[in-house]
Amino acid sequence: MKYSPTNKERKKVIRTFIEAIILLAIFIFVARALFVFKEYMPYEKDDKSIVTGADKGFIAISYLAVAREGTDTMISTNRLREHLDVLYKNGYVTITQEDIENYYNKGIPLPEKSLYLLFEDGRRDTAIFSQKIMEKYNFIGTMLSYADKFIHTDTKFLQPKDLLELKKSTFWELGTNGYRLSYINVFDRYDNYLGELSSLEYSSINRYLERNYNQYLMDFIRDENFIPKETYSQMASRIRQDYQLMDEIYTKEMGEIPGVYVLMHSNTGSYANNEKVSAINETNMKELFTMNFNREGSSFNNSKNDIYDLTRMQPQPYWYPNHLLMRIADDTKADIEFVDGDLKQKKDWDILNGAAEFRDSVIALTSESEGNGLMRLKESKDYQNCKLSVTLTGNKLGTQTIYLRADDKLKEYVAVKIQNNNLYIEENRAPIYKLDLNEHDGLIMQSIEENQKEAREAEYQLYSKQNSRFGKTTNMSQQTKESLLKEAKTVEEGGKEYIPPIQISDPGNREIEITLQDENLSVTIDKKMAVENLTLSGKSKGYVYLESAWGEYGYSQRNIADDVYDGVFENLVIRNIEDDSILYDNQLHGLDKAIFNMKTRWNHIINWFINTL
């Protein structure tokens, strides 16, 4: 009797076949990511853009680290690809360390749009996830590393043989962030003296710190009264030792010390926060290195810079491509072509300030430097009674505004604004309502006493570990015993509320629904009523505007300065209240939505596979 497979068996075969196809596709993806198939081709030295006597300088861009999905400090592969793509399309070509040396020491000109690309910290995932992107655009970069990572082996960081392999690929040169990343003269936000911290110790308690600390090579080591604990000769010997260790380790492990140094973290115009310390750093770096990136902020360097006082810009993981381009445009004053994205969506809007990118269901509106981004919906002049829904995913520190019933001069309007985690409502430039969104969320706020006690508990726990460095340099055991036993007064008990500073990188995500009918305005935030039937003075018709605005440099523990802001408006839908008709809709629908969801699921599969390797 002839055998016929059951439906269950057929489904199992089909499922096995599909799984095999998926695994094969993933294997091909990973293989392509791990193996180099191209060779870097330097820019043509006779390029017509190289004009003798025309000093266009170069930009230096440095990424802290790269991860496939990205984190708050590590840029995702997709975002890195977007950044390098817009640089490539704007005509930038990468230059090498030798090009920079020749530019400063021999006066040899550079291409009109020259880019020096760096990747800091020497992480393994940075090399894995950026390599193929570098190959695609024929970009060469410098991989920086810390010399002490070669001694205290950590699999997250590239080892000498890995770095030499990168160099052999032709897409990489090598540089150094120094011997170590560690901290001295550390005080917490309550001015409690912690002394010295390793990078791991710093990371474990940095939520209780602000900016009252120094990097290891930036100052004398000081006590709780900020009096030096070491003599001048002891300070000089300590700092020289780091340079000697760099020289010995790199020479032993890699045959030579890299030519590029990035001093952590001067950013002062000199080489430390103290004049005498600066002089020691300067002497030692000039003996070992051919150049030094001394500052972070501006991307632009030209012949007026000293080769040992170069500056770099560190793009953040949350920057949309136009954010990067806006910063470069402000630094260099060069002609920059911004990213539009979906031109079909763009045609509905007038872009009045800044730059707007339309992608899928997202409108990313990038402000000008120390200014705003502003766009107007063309066909909205007669909008009056409407319901608008949108998700705002720009960072908390900054302003995202929706204007309704606005005239063409923005003198008369109703505005719903999310600024620095507060809701503001304005009518004709006059504020009429404010709500702290922490209160709206129902957050139970700590008192200052509670936060201070929590900080001391975390610090004491770190102190108690036998391998703690700062435990040897403080009297923390005596300082904290009494404070840990003492009960902290809560806000309910009359304690003063602790309001944590908003970091410039703190992400925002707010679902907003605005109902505007006649002389009444209601706003829900995250499906909870924020204000209901707020009375307005009029019921005129007018345009819909979107605005993003930079307001302040804000707080950054890492001291990152940024004067551009991305307002991000997702799934924007506007309906006419009278008949519920749709006036505007930038959500994905039908096939577009299905394709987007399929790509998202595929990426989740790839990410899962890579994370479990």
Coordinates of C-alpha atoms in Angstrom, one line a residue, residues 81-549:
R81 CA 24.8 53.7 8.2
E82 CA 22.5 56.7 7.8
H83 CA 25.2 59.0 9.1
L84 CA 27.9 57.8 6.8
D85 CA 25.5 57.7 3.9
V86 CA 24.6 61.4 4.2
L87 CA 28.3 62.3 4.6
Y88 CA 29.1 60.3 1.5
K89 CA 26.3 61.9 -0.5
N90 CA 27.5 65.3 0.6
G91 CA 30.8 64.6 -1.0
Y92 CA 33.0 63.8 2.0
V93 CA 36.0 61.6 1.6
T94 CA 38.0 60.1 4.4
I95 CA 41.6 61.1 5.1
T96 CA 44.3 59.3 7.0
Q97 CA 46.7 60.2 9.8
E98 CA 49.4 60.8 7.2
D99 CA 47.2 63.2 5.3
I100 CA 46.7 65.3 8.5
E101 CA 50.4 65.2 9.3
N102 CA 51.2 66.4 5.7
Y103 CA 48.5 69.1 6.0
Y104 CA 50.0 70.6 9.1
N105 CA 53.7 69.8 8.7
K106 CA 54.2 70.2 4.9
G107 CA 51.2 72.4 3.9
I108 CA 49.9 69.7 1.5
P109 CA 46.2 70.6 0.8
L110 CA 43.3 68.3 1.5
P111 CA 40.1 67.6 -0.5
E112 CA 37.4 70.3 -0.2
K113 CA 35.3 68.0 2.0
S114 CA 37.7 65.9 4.1
L115 CA 36.5 63.7 6.9
Y116 CA 38.6 62.1 9.6
L117 CA 36.7 59.3 11.3
L118 CA 37.4 57.9 14.7
F119 CA 35.9 55.1 16.9
E120 CA 36.7 55.3 20.6
D121 CA 37.2 52.7 23.3
G122 CA 38.4 49.8 21.1
R123 CA 35.3 47.7 21.5
R124 CA 34.9 44.4 19.6
D125 CA 31.3 45.1 18.6
T126 CA 32.3 48.4 17.1
A127 CA 34.7 46.6 14.7
I128 CA 32.2 43.9 13.8
F129 CA 29.2 46.1 13.1
S130 CA 30.9 49.0 11.4
Q131 CA 33.3 47.2 9.1
K132 CA 30.8 46.5 6.3
I133 CA 29.5 50.0 6.4
M134 CA 33.0 51.4 6.0
E135 CA 33.6 49.1 3.1
K136 CA 30.3 50.2 1.4
Y137 CA 31.4 53.9 1.4
N138 CA 35.1 53.3 1.0
F139 CA 35.8 55.1 4.3
I140 CA 38.8 54.5 6.5
G141 CA 38.6 55.1 10.3
T142 CA 40.9 55.1 13.3
M143 CA 40.2 52.6 16.0
L144 CA 41.2 53.9 19.4
S145 CA 42.0 51.7 22.4
Y146 CA 43.2 51.8 26.0
A147 CA 46.5 50.1 26.6
D148 CA 45.5 48.6 30.0
K149 CA 42.8 46.5 28.2
F150 CA 45.7 44.4 26.8
I151 CA 46.7 43.5 30.4
H152 CA 43.3 43.1 32.0
T153 CA 41.8 41.0 29.3
D154 CA 38.1 41.8 28.7
T155 CA 36.4 40.0 25.8
K156 CA 34.4 43.2 25.0
F157 CA 37.6 44.9 23.9
L158 CA 39.8 44.2 20.9
Q159 CA 43.2 42.7 21.7
P160 CA 46.5 43.5 19.9
K161 CA 46.1 40.6 17.4
D162 CA 42.5 41.9 16.6
L163 CA 43.7 45.4 16.1
L164 CA 46.5 44.3 13.8
E165 CA 44.0 42.3 11.7
L166 CA 41.9 45.4 11.4
K167 CA 44.8 47.4 10.2
K168 CA 45.6 44.7 7.7
S169 CA 42.1 45.0 6.3
T170 CA 43.1 48.5 5.0
F171 CA 39.9 50.1 6.3
W172 CA 41.4 50.9 9.7
E173 CA 44.2 52.8 11.3
L174 CA 45.1 52.7 15.0
G175 CA 45.1 55.3 17.7
T176 CA 44.9 55.4 21.5
N177 CA 42.6 57.0 24.2
G178 CA 45.5 56.5 26.7
Y179 CA 46.6 53.9 29.2
R180 CA 43.5 53.9 31.3
L181 CA 40.0 55.4 31.8
S182 CA 39.7 56.3 35.5
Y183 CA 38.7 59.2 37.7
I184 CA 40.2 61.3 40.5
N185 CA 38.9 63.9 42.9
V186 CA 35.4 62.6 42.7
F187 CA 32.6 64.1 44.8
D188 CA 29.0 63.0 44.6
R189 CA 26.2 65.5 44.1
Y190 CA 26.0 66.1 47.8
D191 CA 29.7 67.0 47.9
N192 CA 30.7 63.8 49.7
Y193 CA 34.3 63.0 48.8
L194 CA 34.8 59.7 47.1
G195 CA 38.4 60.0 45.9
E196 CA 39.5 57.8 43.0
L197 CA 37.3 55.5 40.9
S198 CA 38.0 53.0 38.2
S199 CA 35.8 53.1 35.2
L200 CA 33.7 50.2 36.5
E201 CA 33.3 51.8 39.9
Y202 CA 32.3 55.1 38.3
S203 CA 29.7 53.4 36.2
S204 CA 28.2 51.6 39.2
I205 CA 27.4 54.9 41.1
N206 CA 27.4 57.6 38.3
R207 CA 23.7 58.2 38.9
Y208 CA 24.7 59.9 42.1
L209 CA 27.4 62.0 40.6
E210 CA 27.3 65.2 38.7
R211 CA 30.4 66.9 37.1
N212 CA 32.6 67.3 40.2
Y213 CA 35.4 65.0 39.2
N214 CA 38.5 64.8 36.9
Q215 CA 40.0 62.3 34.6
Y216 CA 43.2 60.7 35.8
L217 CA 45.6 62.9 33.8
M218 CA 43.7 66.2 34.3
D219 CA 44.8 67.4 37.7
F220 CA 46.7 66.8 41.0
I221 CA 45.1 64.1 43.1
R222 CA 43.3 66.1 45.9
D223 CA 41.7 65.5 49.2
E224 CA 38.2 66.4 50.4
N225 CA 39.2 70.0 50.9
F226 CA 40.6 70.1 47.3
I227 CA 44.1 70.4 48.6
P228 CA 46.7 68.4 46.6
K229 CA 47.7 65.1 48.2
E230 CA 50.8 64.8 46.0
T231 CA 53.8 67.0 45.4
Y232 CA 54.6 68.4 42.0
S233 CA 57.3 65.7 41.5
Q234 CA 54.8 62.9 42.5
M235 CA 52.2 64.3 40.1
A236 CA 54.7 64.5 37.3
S237 CA 55.9 60.9 38.0
R238 CA 52.4 59.6 38.1
I239 CA 51.5 61.1 34.8
R240 CA 54.8 60.2 33.1
Q241 CA 54.2 56.6 34.2
D242 CA 51.0 56.4 32.1
Y243 CA 52.8 57.6 29.0
Q244 CA 55.7 55.1 29.7
L245 CA 53.2 52.3 30.1
M246 CA 51.5 53.2 26.8
D247 CA 54.9 53.2 25.1
E248 CA 56.0 49.9 26.6
I249 CA 52.7 48.0 26.1
Y250 CA 51.9 49.2 22.5
T251 CA 55.5 48.6 21.4
K252 CA 55.6 45.1 22.9
E253 CA 52.2 44.0 21.7
M254 CA 51.9 45.8 18.4
G255 CA 55.4 46.7 17.4
E256 CA 54.9 50.5 17.7
I257 CA 52.9 53.1 19.5
P258 CA 50.0 54.6 17.5
G259 CA 50.5 58.0 16.0
V260 CA 47.1 59.5 17.1
Y261 CA 46.3 60.3 20.7
V262 CA 43.0 61.4 22.2
L263 CA 43.6 62.9 25.6
M264 CA 40.8 62.1 28.0
H265 CA 39.2 64.6 28.7
S266 CA 40.8 68.0 28.4
N267 CA 38.4 70.2 26.4
T268 CA 40.0 73.3 27.9
G269 CA 42.3 74.6 25.2
S270 CA 45.3 73.3 27.2
Y271 CA 46.2 69.8 28.2
A272 CA 44.6 69.6 31.7
N273 CA 42.6 71.5 34.2
N274 CA 45.8 72.7 35.9
E275 CA 48.6 74.6 34.3
K276 CA 51.4 72.5 35.8
V277 CA 49.6 69.2 34.9
S278 CA 49.0 70.5 31.4
A279 CA 52.7 71.1 30.9
I280 CA 53.6 67.5 31.9
N281 CA 51.0 66.1 29.5
E282 CA 52.2 68.4 26.7
T283 CA 55.8 67.3 27.0
N284 CA 55.0 63.6 27.1
M285 CA 52.4 63.5 24.3
K286 CA 54.7 65.4 22.0
E287 CA 57.5 62.9 22.6
L288 CA 55.3 59.9 21.8
F289 CA 52.6 61.0 19.3
T290 CA 52.3 62.9 16.0
M291 CA 48.9 64.5 16.8
N292 CA 46.4 64.8 19.6
F293 CA 42.6 65.4 19.6
N294 CA 42.3 67.6 22.7
R295 CA 38.8 68.9 22.5
E296 CA 35.2 67.7 21.8
G297 CA 32.4 69.8 20.5
S298 CA 33.2 71.4 17.1
S299 CA 34.0 69.1 14.2
F300 CA 36.0 71.6 12.2
N301 CA 39.8 71.9 12.1
N302 CA 41.9 74.0 9.8
S303 CA 45.5 75.4 9.6
K304 CA 44.9 77.7 12.5
N305 CA 44.6 74.7 14.8
D306 CA 47.7 73.2 16.4
I307 CA 48.2 69.5 15.5
Y308 CA 48.2 68.7 19.2
D309 CA 45.0 70.7 19.9
L310 CA 42.6 69.2 17.4
T311 CA 38.9 69.0 18.0
R312 CA 36.3 66.3 17.2
M313 CA 32.5 66.0 17.3
Q314 CA 30.9 63.0 19.0
P315 CA 27.5 62.2 17.3
Q316 CA 25.1 60.7 19.7
P317 CA 23.0 57.5 19.1
Y318 CA 19.7 59.5 19.0
W319 CA 20.8 62.0 16.3
Y320 CA 18.9 61.7 13.1
P321 CA 21.0 62.3 10.0
N322 CA 19.9 65.9 9.6
H323 CA 21.1 66.6 13.2
L324 CA 24.6 65.5 12.2
L325 CA 24.4 67.6 9.0
M326 CA 23.1 70.7 10.9
R327 CA 26.0 70.6 13.3
I328 CA 28.5 70.2 10.5
A329 CA 26.9 73.1 8.5
D330 CA 27.1 75.3 11.6
D331 CA 30.8 74.3 12.2
T332 CA 32.0 74.6 8.7
K333 CA 29.6 77.0 6.9
A334 CA 29.8 74.6 4.0
D335 CA 26.9 74.0 1.6
I336 CA 25.1 70.9 2.9
E337 CA 22.3 68.9 1.3
F338 CA 19.9 67.7 4.0
V339 CA 17.8 64.5 3.9
D340 CA 14.2 64.8 2.8
G341 CA 13.2 61.1 2.9
D342 CA 9.8 60.4 1.4
L343 CA 9.2 63.2 -1.2
K344 CA 5.5 62.2 -1.5
Q345 CA 5.0 63.0 2.2
K346 CA 7.1 66.1 2.0
K347 CA 5.0 67.8 -0.7
D348 CA 2.2 68.3 1.9
W349 CA 4.4 70.6 4.0
D350 CA 6.2 73.9 3.7
I351 CA 9.5 73.7 5.6
L352 CA 10.1 77.1 7.0
N353 CA 13.1 76.6 9.3
G354 CA 15.5 73.7 10.0
A355 CA 15.3 70.4 8.1
A356 CA 12.6 67.7 8.0
E357 CA 13.0 64.1 7.1
F358 CA 9.9 61.9 6.3
R359 CA 10.4 58.2 6.9
D360 CA 7.7 55.6 7.2
S361 CA 5.3 57.1 9.8
V362 CA 7.9 59.4 11.3
I363 CA 8.5 63.1 10.7
A364 CA 11.9 64.1 12.2
L365 CA 12.1 67.9 12.4
T366 CA 15.6 69.1 13.1
S367 CA 16.1 72.6 14.5
E368 CA 18.7 75.0 13.3
S369 CA 21.7 75.5 15.7
E370 CA 20.5 77.4 18.7
G371 CA 17.2 77.9 16.9
N372 CA 14.1 76.0 15.8
G373 CA 12.7 73.8 13.1
L374 CA 9.3 74.9 11.7
M375 CA 6.9 73.4 9.2
R376 CA 3.4 74.2 8.0
L377 CA 0.7 71.8 6.6
K378 CA -0.1 73.4 3.3
E379 CA -3.8 72.6 3.0
S380 CA -4.7 73.3 6.6
K381 CA -5.5 77.0 6.4
D382 CA -9.2 76.5 7.2
Y383 CA -8.9 73.9 9.9
Q384 CA -11.0 74.8 12.9
N385 CA -12.7 72.0 14.9
C386 CA -10.4 68.9 14.8
K387 CA -8.9 66.0 16.7
L388 CA -5.2 65.5 16.4
S389 CA -3.3 62.4 17.6
V390 CA 0.5 62.0 17.5
T391 CA 3.3 60.3 19.4
L392 CA 6.2 62.6 20.3
T393 CA 9.5 60.7 20.6
G394 CA 12.0 63.5 20.6
N395 CA 14.2 63.7 23.8
K396 CA 12.8 65.1 27.0
L397 CA 15.2 68.1 27.0
G398 CA 13.9 70.3 24.2
T399 CA 10.6 71.5 22.7
Q400 CA 8.0 69.8 20.5
T401 CA 5.1 72.0 19.6
I402 CA 1.8 71.6 17.7
Y403 CA 0.2 74.8 16.6
L404 CA -3.5 74.8 15.6
R405 CA -5.7 77.6 14.2
A406 CA -2.5 79.5 13.4
D407 CA -2.2 82.5 11.1
D408 CA 0.6 82.7 8.6
K409 CA 2.7 84.9 10.9
L410 CA 2.3 82.7 14.0
K411 CA 0.9 85.6 16.0
E412 CA -2.5 84.1 16.6
Y413 CA -2.8 80.4 17.4
V414 CA -3.4 77.7 20.0
A415 CA -0.3 75.8 20.8
V416 CA 0.2 72.5 22.7
K417 CA 3.8 72.2 23.7
I418 CA 5.9 69.5 25.4
Q419 CA 9.0 71.1 26.8
N420 CA 11.5 69.6 29.2
N421 CA 8.9 67.1 30.4
N422 CA 6.2 69.7 31.0
L423 CA 3.0 70.4 29.1
Y424 CA 2.4 74.0 28.2
I425 CA -0.6 75.4 26.4
E426 CA -0.5 78.9 24.8
E427 CA -3.0 81.1 23.0
N428 CA -1.7 83.9 20.9
R429 CA 1.7 83.8 22.6
A430 CA 0.2 83.9 26.1
P431 CA 0.7 80.9 28.4
I432 CA -2.7 79.7 29.7
Y433 CA -1.9 76.2 31.2
K434 CA 1.1 74.2 32.6
L435 CA 1.4 70.7 33.9
D436 CA 4.5 68.8 35.2
L437 CA 4.4 65.5 33.4
N438 CA 6.0 63.7 36.4
E439 CA 2.9 64.6 38.3
H440 CA 0.7 63.5 35.4
D441 CA 2.4 60.1 35.4
G442 CA 1.8 59.8 39.1
L443 CA 5.4 59.3 40.0
I444 CA 6.3 59.1 43.6
M445 CA 9.1 61.6 44.0
Q446 CA 12.0 61.0 46.4
S447 CA 13.0 63.6 48.9
I448 CA 16.5 65.0 48.8
E449 CA 17.2 63.2 52.1
E450 CA 16.0 59.9 50.6
N451 CA 18.2 60.3 47.5
Q452 CA 21.2 61.3 49.6
K453 CA 20.8 58.2 51.8
E454 CA 20.4 56.0 48.7
A455 CA 23.6 57.5 47.3
R456 CA 25.5 56.9 50.5
E457 CA 24.2 53.3 50.6
A458 CA 25.4 52.6 47.1
E459 CA 28.8 54.3 47.8
Y460 CA 29.3 52.4 51.0
Q461 CA 28.5 49.1 49.2
L462 CA 31.2 49.9 46.7
Y463 CA 33.6 51.0 49.5
S464 CA 33.0 47.7 51.3
K465 CA 34.3 45.7 48.4
Q466 CA 38.0 44.8 49.0
N467 CA 39.0 45.6 45.5
S468 CA 37.5 49.1 45.7
R469 CA 40.1 51.8 44.8
F470 CA 38.5 54.8 46.4
G471 CA 38.0 53.0 49.7
K472 CA 41.7 53.4 50.3
T473 CA 41.5 57.1 49.9
T474 CA 38.5 58.2 51.9
N475 CA 37.2 57.8 55.5
M476 CA 33.9 56.5 54.1
S477 CA 33.4 53.9 56.7
Q478 CA 33.3 56.5 59.5
Q479 CA 31.4 59.0 57.3
T480 CA 28.6 56.7 56.4
K481 CA 27.7 54.6 59.4
E482 CA 25.7 57.3 61.1
S483 CA 24.0 58.5 57.8
L484 CA 22.9 55.0 56.9
L485 CA 21.3 54.4 60.3
K486 CA 19.4 57.8 60.2
E487 CA 15.9 57.6 58.8
A488 CA 15.3 59.9 55.7
K489 CA 12.3 62.2 55.7
T490 CA 10.0 61.5 52.8
V491 CA 8.2 64.2 50.7
E492 CA 5.0 63.2 52.5
E493 CA 6.7 63.9 55.8
G494 CA 7.8 67.3 54.7
G495 CA 11.1 66.5 53.1
K496 CA 12.1 68.7 50.2
E497 CA 11.5 67.1 46.8
Y498 CA 14.5 65.8 44.8
I499 CA 14.1 66.8 41.2
P500 CA 16.7 64.9 39.0
P501 CA 18.2 66.9 36.2
I502 CA 17.1 65.9 32.7
Q503 CA 20.0 64.6 30.8
I504 CA 20.2 65.7 27.1
S505 CA 20.1 62.1 26.1
D506 CA 17.0 61.2 28.1
P507 CA 14.5 59.7 25.6
G508 CA 10.9 61.0 25.4
N509 CA 7.8 59.0 24.3
R510 CA 4.4 60.7 24.7
E511 CA 1.1 59.8 23.1
I512 CA -0.8 63.0 22.6
E513 CA -4.4 63.5 21.6
I514 CA -5.8 67.0 21.2
T515 CA -9.5 67.8 20.8
L516 CA -10.2 71.4 19.7
Q517 CA -13.9 72.3 19.4
D518 CA -15.2 75.8 19.3
E519 CA -13.8 77.5 22.4
N520 CA -12.8 74.4 24.2
L521 CA -9.5 72.4 24.2
S522 CA -8.9 69.0 25.8
V523 CA -5.5 67.2 25.8
T524 CA -4.8 63.6 26.8
I525 CA -1.3 62.3 27.3
D526 CA -0.6 58.6 27.3
K527 CA -4.3 57.9 27.4
K528 CA -4.8 60.0 30.5
M529 CA -6.6 63.3 30.6
A530 CA -4.2 66.2 31.1
V531 CA -6.6 69.0 30.7
E532 CA -10.3 69.0 29.8
N533 CA -12.4 71.7 28.2
L534 CA -9.9 74.5 28.7
T535 CA -11.7 77.7 27.7
L536 CA -10.2 79.6 24.8
S537 CA -10.8 83.2 23.8
G538 CA -11.8 82.5 20.2
K539 CA -12.7 79.9 17.6
S540 CA -10.9 81.1 14.5
K541 CA -9.7 78.9 11.6
G542 CA -6.0 78.5 10.8
Y543 CA -3.0 76.4 9.8
V544 CA -1.4 73.4 11.6
Y545 CA 2.3 73.9 12.3
L546 CA 4.9 71.6 13.8
E547 CA 7.9 73.0 15.6
S548 CA 11.1 71.6 17.2
A549 CA 13.2 73.9 19.3

